[in-house]
Amino acid sequence: MIKREMYMQRIRPFIGGDLIKVMTGIRRAGKSVMLELIKEELLESGISANNFVSINFEDMKYSRLLNAVALNDYVLEQAKNIDGKVYLFFDEIQEVRDWERCINSLRVSLDCDIYITGSNAKLLSGELATYLGGRYVEFVIYPFSFSEFLELYRTVGPEISSSECFKKYLTVGGMPYLSNLRYEDEPSKQYLVDLFNSVQLKDVVKRNKVRDVDLLERIIAYVMANIGTNFSALSLTKYLRNEQRTVSPDTVLNYIRYCCDSYLFYQVKREDLQGKQILSSNEKYYIADHGIREAVYGGNMRDINLILENIVYMELLRRGYTVTVGRVGNKEIDFVCQKRSEKLYVQVAYLLADESTVTREFGVYAEIHDNFPKYVVTMDELDMSRDGIRHRNIREFLMESNW
């Protein structure tokens, strides 16, 4: 179990406070481990484990607690035997019907510190906004970054170089459990396929009552094939028509939104940097973990330029940036990244193979006249920085603590 200090630094200021700590993200990204890390910190600070009430709602032994009243009664009963503050840890809370009412009631009636996890972006909308508006803080937990992957992969092969580790990362991705399989190819693939099926069935089909599962599978396959590529609901609708499936653009958008709500895909909007406005069509999508794409769809090494983009995009999210695709005239900048007053631009390519490629990748910045950092990130080992634009090998870029 690695410490995941990037997340702990963000969570730590809220430990012991009255705001509800909510951890969301794709299934099996390590939310349960974050709960364990928080417990460790509490124990080290002198809090007794007797003050903890921990429930994983995917565990059948808690099946009787899957409604708000039963859960509330159970926790209050447990709390009678606890001296001092009660620390509540609820894993996959979305399994509990009307859980928002219960959490709000416990917050009011107990001296407690509450931590919850869930695998759906809608966790914090609708009813929750009514009951808990302004009383929670959210942390999205992502699959392992390359630096986290490197830390664990070197427990399997201590002598392995970072470039060899990165080759492995390109195909297996960053789902934490893979370290238990020692990153062996076939078991890792089987695990990722099963994980994908679980996300599709539990978090997309069942949660949204999807009836046409075949259509959903075709849409997911199309988005996977086209990660990092501009496409519209209309173009996907035409593609499906060629597959003898007639469907409206609205249905396509709804199905993709369900996948985004389950954290399988992330939508990136396009921004006109000259007109300073968000464009309403042809968004890009990236997948939460590129290892899932390799296991389910394949072709990561064939589409390596898109996979590198995907890896960089997810790293930007991990570091707290809001990301858009930038358009300047007829040129496009892969990522325009904003975090409070910070801003940076990132262009991703496979290799700067010749002068025309160098001119194209660096040239996209010609119309950007501000002084924020501008990067070109590739697999090249040599530094080709020029004209104030920083060139980075992708491994170094991902490993740098500050950009």
mmCIF file of N, CA, C and O in Angstrom, residues 284-380:
data_model
loop_
_atom_site.group_PDB
_atom_site.id
_atom_site.type_symbol
_atom_site.label_atom_id
_atom_site.label_comp_id
_atom_site.label_asym_id
_atom_site.label_seq_id
_atom_site.Cartn_x
_atom_site.Cartn_y
_atom_site.Cartn_z
ATOM 1 N N LYS A 284 -13.552 16.228 -27.237
ATOM 2 C CA LYS A 284 -12.705 15.042 -27.194
ATOM 3 C C LYS A 284 -13.039 14.252 -25.931
ATOM 4 O O LYS A 284 -13.535 14.806 -24.948
ATOM 5 N N TYR A 285 -12.735 12.954 -25.979
ATOM 6 C CA TYR A 285 -12.922 12.109 -24.799
ATOM 7 C C TYR A 285 -11.643 11.324 -24.537
ATOM 8 O O TYR A 285 -10.962 10.888 -25.474
ATOM 9 N N TYR A 286 -11.339 11.170 -23.250
ATOM 10 C CA TYR A 286 -10.214 10.335 -22.834
ATOM 11 C C TYR A 286 -10.720 9.299 -21.835
ATOM 12 O O TYR A 286 -11.739 9.511 -21.168
ATOM 13 N N ILE A 287 -10.002 8.198 -21.726
ATOM 14 C CA ILE A 287 -10.413 7.104 -20.848
ATOM 15 C C ILE A 287 -9.670 7.207 -19.518
ATOM 16 O O ILE A 287 -8.518 7.637 -19.468
ATOM 17 N N ALA A 288 -10.354 6.829 -18.426
ATOM 18 C CA ALA A 288 -9.781 6.960 -17.080
ATOM 19 C C ALA A 288 -8.479 6.188 -16.938
ATOM 20 O O ALA A 288 -7.560 6.629 -16.253
ATOM 21 N N ASP A 289 -8.407 5.033 -17.589
ATOM 22 C CA ASP A 289 -7.191 4.222 -17.500
ATOM 23 C C ASP A 289 -6.915 3.585 -18.856
ATOM 24 O O ASP A 289 -7.724 2.803 -19.356
ATOM 25 N N HIS A 290 -5.767 3.935 -19.449
ATOM 26 C CA HIS A 290 -5.449 3.436 -20.789
ATOM 27 C C HIS A 290 -5.187 1.936 -20.791
ATOM 28 O O HIS A 290 -5.263 1.290 -21.838
ATOM 29 N N GLY A 291 -4.896 1.344 -19.617
ATOM 30 C CA GLY A 291 -4.739 -0.109 -19.539
ATOM 31 C C GLY A 291 -6.040 -0.833 -19.831
ATOM 32 O O GLY A 291 -6.047 -1.914 -20.432
ATOM 33 N N ILE A 292 -7.167 -0.229 -19.408
ATOM 34 C CA ILE A 292 -8.477 -0.826 -19.718
ATOM 35 C C ILE A 292 -8.684 -0.839 -21.226
ATOM 36 O O ILE A 292 -9.178 -1.825 -21.788
ATOM 37 N N ARG A 293 -8.286 0.227 -21.893
ATOM 38 C CA ARG A 293 -8.430 0.273 -23.355
ATOM 39 C C ARG A 293 -7.644 -0.848 -24.020
ATOM 40 O O ARG A 293 -8.152 -1.542 -24.910
ATOM 41 N N GLU A 294 -6.400 -1.052 -23.579
ATOM 42 C CA GLU A 294 -5.566 -2.105 -24.168
ATOM 43 C C GLU A 294 -6.192 -3.477 -23.934
ATOM 44 O O GLU A 294 -6.223 -4.321 -24.841
ATOM 45 N N ALA A 295 -6.713 -3.719 -22.735
ATOM 46 C CA ALA A 295 -7.287 -5.025 -22.399
ATOM 47 C C ALA A 295 -8.577 -5.299 -23.176
ATOM 48 O O ALA A 295 -8.810 -6.420 -23.636
ATOM 49 N N VAL A 296 -9.403 -4.272 -23.346
ATOM 50 C CA VAL A 296 -10.735 -4.458 -23.939
ATOM 51 C C VAL A 296 -10.722 -4.258 -25.450
ATOM 52 O O VAL A 296 -11.356 -5.009 -26.200
ATOM 53 N N TYR A 297 -9.995 -3.244 -25.898
ATOM 54 C CA TYR A 297 -10.020 -2.860 -27.318
ATOM 55 C C TYR A 297 -8.706 -3.181 -28.020
ATOM 56 O O TYR A 297 -8.683 -3.574 -29.187
ATOM 57 N N GLY A 298 -7.581 -3.016 -27.324
ATOM 58 C CA GLY A 298 -6.268 -3.276 -27.922
ATOM 59 C C GLY A 298 -5.745 -2.080 -28.700
ATOM 60 O O GLY A 298 -6.410 -1.058 -28.846
ATOM 61 N N GLY A 299 -4.496 -2.209 -29.180
ATOM 62 C CA GLY A 299 -3.950 -1.211 -30.087
ATOM 63 C C GLY A 299 -3.278 -0.026 -29.434
ATOM 64 O O GLY A 299 -3.049 0.999 -30.089
ATOM 65 N N ASN A 300 -2.940 -0.116 -28.148
ATOM 66 C CA ASN A 300 -2.296 1.038 -27.510
ATOM 67 C C ASN A 300 -0.978 1.415 -28.171
ATOM 68 O O ASN A 300 -0.665 2.595 -28.326
ATOM 69 N N MET A 301 -0.188 0.422 -28.559
ATOM 70 C CA MET A 301 1.095 0.740 -29.185
ATOM 71 C C MET A 301 0.899 1.233 -30.620
ATOM 72 O O MET A 301 1.657 2.067 -31.105
ATOM 73 N N ARG A 302 -0.121 0.750 -31.273
ATOM 74 C CA ARG A 302 -0.430 1.238 -32.630
ATOM 75 C C ARG A 302 -0.891 2.698 -32.585
ATOM 76 O O ARG A 302 -0.554 3.491 -33.451
ATOM 77 N N ASP A 303 -1.681 3.023 -31.550
ATOM 78 C CA ASP A 303 -2.215 4.379 -31.395
ATOM 79 C C ASP A 303 -1.430 5.152 -30.335
ATOM 80 O O ASP A 303 -2.005 5.911 -29.554
ATOM 81 N N ILE A 304 -0.134 4.953 -30.310
ATOM 82 C CA ILE A 304 0.663 5.450 -29.180
ATOM 83 C C ILE A 304 0.565 6.965 -29.010
ATOM 84 O O ILE A 304 0.580 7.470 -27.886
ATOM 85 N N ASN A 305 0.419 7.701 -30.098
ATOM 86 C CA ASN A 305 0.292 9.165 -29.962
ATOM 87 C C ASN A 305 -0.956 9.531 -29.158
ATOM 88 O O ASN A 305 -0.929 10.439 -28.322
ATOM 89 N N LEU A 306 -2.057 8.780 -29.366
ATOM 90 C CA LEU A 306 -3.287 9.044 -28.614
ATOM 91 C C LEU A 306 -3.141 8.612 -27.154
ATOM 92 O O LEU A 306 -3.642 9.277 -26.247
ATOM 93 N N ILE A 307 -2.432 7.502 -26.929
ATOM 94 C CA ILE A 307 -2.238 7.005 -25.559
ATOM 95 C C ILE A 307 -1.371 7.972 -24.760
ATOM 96 O O ILE A 307 -1.639 8.243 -23.582
ATOM 97 N N LEU A 308 -0.336 8.529 -25.401
ATOM 98 C CA LEU A 308 0.494 9.522 -24.713
ATOM 99 C C LEU A 308 -0.343 10.734 -24.315
ATOM 100 O O LEU A 308 -0.204 11.265 -23.208
ATOM 101 N N GLU A 309 -1.206 11.172 -25.215
ATOM 102 C CA GLU A 309 -2.125 12.272 -24.895
ATOM 103 C C GLU A 309 -2.993 11.914 -23.693
ATOM 104 O O GLU A 309 -3.188 12.718 -22.783
ATOM 105 N N ASN A 310 -3.532 10.693 -23.706
ATOM 106 C CA ASN A 310 -4.412 10.245 -22.633
ATOM 107 C C ASN A 310 -3.681 10.274 -21.289
ATOM 108 O O ASN A 310 -4.204 10.737 -20.272
ATOM 109 N N ILE A 311 -2.436 9.779 -21.297
ATOM 110 C CA ILE A 311 -1.627 9.738 -20.066
ATOM 111 C C ILE A 311 -1.379 11.149 -19.538
ATOM 112 O O ILE A 311 -1.522 11.416 -18.336
ATOM 113 N N VAL A 312 -1.015 12.068 -20.427
ATOM 114 C CA VAL A 312 -0.746 13.450 -20.011
ATOM 115 C C VAL A 312 -2.027 14.110 -19.509
ATOM 116 O O VAL A 312 -2.020 14.801 -18.476
ATOM 117 N N TYR A 313 -3.141 13.884 -20.200
ATOM 118 C CA TYR A 313 -4.408 14.475 -19.778
ATOM 119 C C TYR A 313 -4.780 14.042 -18.354
ATOM 120 O O TYR A 313 -5.132 14.877 -17.500
ATOM 121 N N MET A 314 -4.683 12.735 -18.074
ATOM 122 C CA MET A 314 -5.039 12.245 -16.746
ATOM 123 C C MET A 314 -4.099 12.795 -15.677
ATOM 124 O O MET A 314 -4.510 13.077 -14.550
ATOM 125 N N GLU A 315 -2.828 12.990 -16.027
ATOM 126 C CA GLU A 315 -1.872 13.574 -15.073
ATOM 127 C C GLU A 315 -2.256 15.020 -14.759
ATOM 128 O O GLU A 315 -2.142 15.473 -13.608
ATOM 129 N N LEU A 316 -2.714 15.750 -15.765
ATOM 130 C CA LEU A 316 -3.152 17.138 -15.551
ATOM 131 C C LEU A 316 -4.340 17.182 -14.589
ATOM 132 O O LEU A 316 -4.405 18.041 -13.702
ATOM 133 N N LEU A 317 -5.276 16.244 -14.757
ATOM 134 C CA LEU A 317 -6.415 16.182 -13.837
ATOM 135 C C LEU A 317 -5.949 15.856 -12.419
ATOM 136 O O LEU A 317 -6.415 16.466 -11.446
ATOM 137 N N ARG A 318 -5.039 14.886 -12.299
ATOM 138 C CA ARG A 318 -4.525 14.522 -10.969
ATOM 139 C C ARG A 318 -3.960 15.734 -10.238
ATOM 140 O O ARG A 318 -4.079 15.852 -9.031
ATOM 141 N N ARG A 319 -3.334 16.605 -10.990
ATOM 142 C CA ARG A 319 -2.674 17.759 -10.379
ATOM 143 C C ARG A 319 -3.606 18.957 -10.194
ATOM 144 O O ARG A 319 -3.174 20.043 -9.837
ATOM 145 N N GLY A 320 -4.887 18.722 -10.469
ATOM 146 C CA GLY A 320 -5.879 19.736 -10.135
ATOM 147 C C GLY A 320 -6.163 20.763 -11.203
ATOM 148 O O GLY A 320 -6.799 21.789 -10.924
ATOM 149 N N TYR A 321 -5.707 20.528 -12.440
ATOM 150 C CA TYR A 321 -5.959 21.493 -13.518
ATOM 151 C C TYR A 321 -7.333 21.281 -14.149
ATOM 152 O O TYR A 321 -7.807 20.144 -14.285
ATOM 153 N N THR A 322 -7.956 22.376 -14.545
ATOM 154 C CA THR A 322 -9.107 22.329 -15.449
ATOM 155 C C THR A 322 -8.545 22.392 -16.862
ATOM 156 O O THR A 322 -7.730 23.276 -17.166
ATOM 157 N N VAL A 323 -8.967 21.469 -17.733
ATOM 158 C CA VAL A 323 -8.310 21.303 -19.029
ATOM 159 C C VAL A 323 -9.300 21.486 -20.176
ATOM 160 O O VAL A 323 -10.407 20.942 -20.146
ATOM 161 N N THR A 324 -8.899 22.256 -21.180
ATOM 162 C CA THR A 324 -9.646 22.349 -22.435
ATOM 163 C C THR A 324 -8.684 22.104 -23.593
ATOM 164 O O THR A 324 -7.463 22.139 -23.420
ATOM 165 N N VAL A 325 -9.252 21.851 -24.765
ATOM 166 C CA VAL A 325 -8.474 21.808 -26.004
ATOM 167 C C VAL A 325 -8.522 23.208 -26.598
ATOM 168 O O VAL A 325 -9.602 23.801 -26.726
ATOM 169 N N GLY A 326 -7.379 23.770 -26.929
ATOM 170 C CA GLY A 326 -7.332 25.148 -27.417
ATOM 171 C C GLY A 326 -7.333 25.235 -28.933
ATOM 172 O O GLY A 326 -6.620 24.492 -29.596
ATOM 173 N N ARG A 327 -8.142 26.131 -29.480
ATOM 174 C CA ARG A 327 -8.127 26.378 -30.923
ATOM 175 C C ARG A 327 -7.645 27.800 -31.177
ATOM 176 O O ARG A 327 -8.123 28.755 -30.569
ATOM 177 N N VAL A 328 -6.668 27.911 -32.062
ATOM 178 C CA VAL A 328 -6.161 29.217 -32.480
ATOM 179 C C VAL A 328 -6.197 29.222 -34.007
ATOM 180 O O VAL A 328 -5.377 28.583 -34.660
ATOM 181 N N GLY A 329 -7.165 29.934 -34.583
ATOM 182 C CA GLY A 329 -7.332 29.895 -36.039
ATOM 183 C C GLY A 329 -7.659 28.474 -36.472
ATOM 184 O O GLY A 329 -8.608 27.860 -35.979
ATOM 185 N N ASN A 330 -6.834 27.913 -37.374
ATOM 186 C CA ASN A 330 -7.076 26.530 -37.807
ATOM 187 C C ASN A 330 -6.138 25.538 -37.117
ATOM 188 O O ASN A 330 -6.037 24.385 -37.519
ATOM 189 N N LYS A 331 -5.432 26.011 -36.089
ATOM 190 C CA LYS A 331 -4.530 25.126 -35.338
ATOM 191 C C LYS A 331 -5.138 24.770 -33.987
ATOM 192 O O LYS A 331 -5.994 25.485 -33.467
ATOM 193 N N GLU A 332 -4.648 23.649 -33.434
ATOM 194 C CA GLU A 332 -5.189 23.185 -32.171
ATOM 195 C C GLU A 332 -4.056 22.890 -31.190
ATOM 196 O O GLU A 332 -3.059 22.264 -31.552
ATOM 197 N N ILE A 333 -4.202 23.354 -29.957
ATOM 198 C CA ILE A 333 -3.268 23.031 -28.879
ATOM 199 C C ILE A 333 -3.924 21.947 -28.042
ATOM 200 O O ILE A 333 -5.068 22.086 -27.599
ATOM 201 N N ASP A 334 -3.188 20.850 -27.834
ATOM 202 C CA ASP A 334 -3.788 19.686 -27.176
ATOM 203 C C ASP A 334 -4.443 20.054 -25.857
ATOM 204 O O ASP A 334 -5.597 19.728 -25.618
ATOM 205 N N PHE A 335 -3.708 20.739 -24.965
ATOM 206 C CA PHE A 335 -4.247 21.006 -23.639
ATOM 207 C C PHE A 335 -3.932 22.431 -23.173
ATOM 208 O O PHE A 335 -2.775 22.838 -23.154
ATOM 209 N N VAL A 336 -5.004 23.149 -22.810
ATOM 210 C CA VAL A 336 -4.875 24.445 -22.152
ATOM 211 C C VAL A 336 -5.310 24.211 -20.710
ATOM 212 O O VAL A 336 -6.442 23.778 -20.451
ATOM 213 N N CYS A 337 -4.414 24.449 -19.750
ATOM 214 C CA CYS A 337 -4.606 23.993 -18.379
ATOM 215 C C CYS A 337 -4.636 25.182 -17.416
ATOM 216 O O CYS A 337 -3.732 26.008 -17.441
ATOM 217 N N GLN A 338 -5.666 25.215 -16.588
ATOM 218 C CA GLN A 338 -5.859 26.339 -15.669
ATOM 219 C C GLN A 338 -6.032 25.813 -14.247
ATOM 220 O O GLN A 338 -6.736 24.830 -14.017
ATOM 221 N N LYS A 339 -5.357 26.455 -13.294
ATOM 222 C CA LYS A 339 -5.535 26.143 -11.869
ATOM 223 C C LYS A 339 -5.365 27.439 -11.093
ATOM 224 O O LYS A 339 -4.251 27.940 -10.978
ATOM 225 N N ARG A 340 -6.494 27.991 -10.639
ATOM 226 C CA ARG A 340 -6.485 29.313 -10.016
ATOM 227 C C ARG A 340 -5.770 30.304 -10.944
ATOM 228 O O ARG A 340 -6.152 30.456 -12.089
ATOM 229 N N SER A 341 -4.709 30.965 -10.493
ATOM 230 C CA SER A 341 -4.042 31.956 -11.352
ATOM 231 C C SER A 341 -2.977 31.326 -12.254
ATOM 232 O O SER A 341 -2.385 31.996 -13.085
ATOM 233 N N GLU A 342 -2.736 30.009 -12.068
ATOM 234 C CA GLU A 342 -1.742 29.324 -12.898
ATOM 235 C C GLU A 342 -2.339 28.942 -14.248
ATOM 236 O O GLU A 342 -3.531 28.647 -14.348
ATOM 237 N N LYS A 343 -1.501 28.924 -15.260
ATOM 238 C CA LYS A 343 -1.929 28.463 -16.573
ATOM 239 C C LYS A 343 -0.728 27.867 -17.289
ATOM 240 O O LYS A 343 0.408 28.322 -17.112
ATOM 241 N N LEU A 344 -0.965 26.799 -18.052
ATOM 242 C CA LEU A 344 0.102 26.285 -18.910
ATOM 243 C C LEU A 344 -0.518 25.620 -20.124
ATOM 244 O O LEU A 344 -1.706 25.273 -20.138
ATOM 245 N N TYR A 345 0.308 25.487 -21.163
ATOM 246 C CA TYR A 345 -0.118 24.874 -22.418
ATOM 247 C C TYR A 345 0.742 23.629 -22.653
ATOM 248 O O TYR A 345 1.950 23.648 -22.402
ATOM 249 N N VAL A 346 0.105 22.555 -23.130
ATOM 250 C CA VAL A 346 0.851 21.319 -23.374
ATOM 251 C C VAL A 346 0.474 20.747 -24.740
ATOM 252 O O VAL A 346 -0.716 20.560 -25.036
ATOM 253 N N GLN A 347 1.493 20.494 -25.554
ATOM 254 C CA GLN A 347 1.334 19.847 -26.848
ATOM 255 C C GLN A 347 2.005 18.470 -26.733
ATOM 256 O O GLN A 347 3.135 18.369 -26.257
ATOM 257 N N VAL A 348 1.302 17.397 -27.138
ATOM 258 C CA VAL A 348 1.830 16.039 -26.995
ATOM 259 C C VAL A 348 2.007 15.407 -28.368
ATOM 260 O O VAL A 348 1.111 15.479 -29.215
ATOM 261 N N ALA A 349 3.172 14.793 -28.598
ATOM 262 C CA ALA A 349 3.433 14.072 -29.850
ATOM 263 C C ALA A 349 4.246 12.819 -29.524
ATOM 264 O O ALA A 349 4.824 12.717 -28.434
ATOM 265 N N TYR A 350 4.285 11.871 -30.460
ATOM 266 C CA TYR A 350 5.054 10.645 -30.234
ATOM 267 C C TYR A 350 6.552 10.937 -30.319
ATOM 268 O O TYR A 350 7.277 10.863 -29.338
ATOM 269 N N LEU A 351 7.016 11.346 -31.490
ATOM 270 C CA LEU A 351 8.425 11.680 -31.704
ATOM 271 C C LEU A 351 8.548 12.899 -32.605
ATOM 272 O O LEU A 351 7.719 13.093 -33.512
ATOM 273 N N LEU A 352 9.566 13.701 -32.369
ATOM 274 C CA LEU A 352 9.885 14.805 -33.272
ATOM 275 C C LEU A 352 10.835 14.248 -34.336
ATOM 276 O O LEU A 352 12.047 14.439 -34.283
ATOM 277 N N ALA A 353 10.237 13.536 -35.282
ATOM 278 C CA ALA A 353 11.036 12.701 -36.197
ATOM 279 C C ALA A 353 11.798 13.505 -37.240
ATOM 280 O O ALA A 353 12.860 13.086 -37.702
ATOM 281 N N ASP A 354 11.273 14.666 -37.643
ATOM 282 C CA ASP A 354 11.948 15.467 -38.666
ATOM 283 C C ASP A 354 11.612 16.934 -38.439
ATOM 284 O O ASP A 354 10.812 17.279 -37.574
ATOM 285 N N GLU A 355 12.211 17.778 -39.232
ATOM 286 C CA GLU A 355 12.057 19.218 -39.028
ATOM 287 C C GLU A 355 10.611 19.680 -39.226
ATOM 288 O O GLU A 355 10.135 20.586 -38.540
ATOM 289 N N SER A 356 9.897 19.027 -40.149
ATOM 290 C CA SER A 356 8.508 19.433 -40.382
ATOM 291 C C SER A 356 7.642 19.130 -39.148
ATOM 292 O O SER A 356 6.741 19.906 -38.804
ATOM 293 N N THR A 357 7.937 18.010 -38.477
ATOM 294 C CA THR A 357 7.206 17.673 -37.242
ATOM 295 C C THR A 357 7.534 18.671 -36.145
ATOM 296 O O THR A 357 6.646 19.142 -35.420
ATOM 297 N N VAL A 358 8.824 19.019 -36.025
ATOM 298 C CA VAL A 358 9.245 20.011 -35.031
ATOM 299 C C VAL A 358 8.522 21.333 -35.285
ATOM 300 O O VAL A 358 7.972 21.954 -34.370
ATOM 301 N N THR A 359 8.511 21.765 -36.546
ATOM 302 C CA THR A 359 7.863 23.027 -36.910
ATOM 303 C C THR A 359 6.378 22.990 -36.570
ATOM 304 O O THR A 359 5.823 23.961 -36.040
ATOM 305 N N ARG A 360 5.723 21.846 -36.855
ATOM 306 C CA ARG A 360 4.282 21.734 -36.583
ATOM 307 C C ARG A 360 3.997 21.791 -35.077
ATOM 308 O O ARG A 360 3.123 22.529 -34.632
ATOM 309 N N GLU A 361 4.730 21.009 -34.289
ATOM 310 C CA GLU A 361 4.426 20.901 -32.858
ATOM 311 C C GLU A 361 4.771 22.188 -32.102
ATOM 312 O O GLU A 361 4.037 22.602 -31.213
ATOM 313 N N PHE A 362 5.891 22.809 -32.444
ATOM 314 C CA PHE A 362 6.254 24.062 -31.779
ATOM 315 C C PHE A 362 5.480 25.243 -32.358
ATOM 316 O O PHE A 362 5.209 26.224 -31.668
ATOM 317 N N GLY A 363 5.126 25.124 -33.649
ATOM 318 C CA GLY A 363 4.486 26.241 -34.354
ATOM 319 C C GLY A 363 3.089 26.562 -33.879
ATOM 320 O O GLY A 363 2.593 27.673 -34.108
ATOM 321 N N VAL A 364 2.419 25.601 -33.179
ATOM 322 C CA VAL A 364 1.050 25.881 -32.715
ATOM 323 C C VAL A 364 1.028 27.032 -31.706
ATOM 324 O O VAL A 364 -0.015 27.656 -31.478
ATOM 325 N N TYR A 365 2.181 27.313 -31.103
ATOM 326 C CA TYR A 365 2.234 28.377 -30.103
ATOM 327 C C TYR A 365 2.501 29.765 -30.694
ATOM 328 O O TYR A 365 2.563 30.754 -29.954
ATOM 329 N N ALA A 366 2.660 29.844 -32.010
ATOM 330 C CA ALA A 366 3.062 31.118 -32.638
ATOM 331 C C ALA A 366 2.088 32.250 -32.339
ATOM 332 O O ALA A 366 2.498 33.418 -32.227
ATOM 333 N N GLU A 367 0.789 31.923 -32.203
ATOM 334 C CA GLU A 367 -0.215 32.972 -31.978
ATOM 335 C C GLU A 367 -0.532 33.185 -30.505
ATOM 336 O O GLU A 367 -1.419 33.970 -30.168
ATOM 337 N N ILE A 368 0.173 32.464 -29.605
ATOM 338 C CA ILE A 368 -0.056 32.637 -28.160
ATOM 339 C C ILE A 368 1.025 33.564 -27.621
ATOM 340 O O ILE A 368 2.191 33.194 -27.565
ATOM 341 N N HIS A 369 0.634 34.747 -27.215
ATOM 342 C CA HIS A 369 1.625 35.771 -26.872
ATOM 343 C C HIS A 369 1.733 36.046 -25.370
ATOM 344 O O HIS A 369 2.377 37.018 -24.970
ATOM 345 N N ASP A 370 1.099 35.209 -24.531
ATOM 346 C CA ASP A 370 1.249 35.428 -23.095
ATOM 347 C C ASP A 370 2.541 34.769 -22.596
ATOM 348 O O ASP A 370 3.258 34.112 -23.356
ATOM 349 N N ASN A 371 2.811 34.925 -21.315
ATOM 350 C CA ASN A 371 4.074 34.422 -20.753
ATOM 351 C C ASN A 371 3.907 33.160 -19.921
ATOM 352 O O ASN A 371 4.806 32.787 -19.167
ATOM 353 N N PHE A 372 2.776 32.487 -20.044
ATOM 354 C CA PHE A 372 2.589 31.237 -19.304
ATOM 355 C C PHE A 372 3.425 30.122 -19.940
ATOM 356 O O PHE A 372 3.703 30.168 -21.152
ATOM 357 N N PRO A 373 3.838 29.109 -19.146
ATOM 358 C CA PRO A 373 4.688 28.033 -19.683
ATOM 359 C C PRO A 373 4.024 27.284 -20.840
ATOM 360 O O PRO A 373 2.819 27.024 -20.810
ATOM 361 N N LYS A 374 4.853 26.958 -21.826
ATOM 362 C CA LYS A 374 4.390 26.218 -23.007
ATOM 363 C C LYS A 374 5.300 25.005 -23.178
ATOM 364 O O LYS A 374 6.516 25.143 -23.200
ATOM 365 N N TYR A 375 4.686 23.833 -23.307
ATOM 366 C CA TYR A 375 5.448 22.585 -23.374
ATOM 367 C C TYR A 375 5.138 21.811 -24.655
ATOM 368 O O TYR A 375 3.998 21.818 -25.149
ATOM 369 N N VAL A 376 6.161 21.130 -25.152
ATOM 370 C CA VAL A 376 5.983 20.062 -26.141
ATOM 371 C C VAL A 376 6.514 18.794 -25.471
ATOM 372 O O VAL A 376 7.675 18.740 -25.040
ATOM 373 N N VAL A 377 5.658 17.786 -25.338
ATOM 374 C CA VAL A 377 5.998 16.560 -24.608
ATOM 375 C C VAL A 377 6.011 15.391 -25.591
ATOM 376 O O VAL A 377 5.022 15.162 -26.297
ATOM 377 N N THR A 378 7.138 14.658 -25.650
ATOM 378 C CA THR A 378 7.282 13.546 -26.597
ATOM 379 C C THR A 378 8.091 12.416 -25.955
ATOM 380 O O THR A 378 8.542 12.523 -24.814
ATOM 381 N N MET A 379 8.319 11.361 -26.727
ATOM 382 C CA MET A 379 9.139 10.228 -26.273
ATOM 383 C C MET A 379 10.630 10.460 -26.545
ATOM 384 O O MET A 379 11.464 9.638 -26.166
ATOM 385 N N ASP A 380 10.980 11.543 -27.217
ATOM 386 C CA ASP A 380 12.394 11.807 -27.541
ATOM 387 C C ASP A 380 13.228 11.945 -26.280
ATOM 388 O O ASP A 380 12.783 12.510 -25.274
#
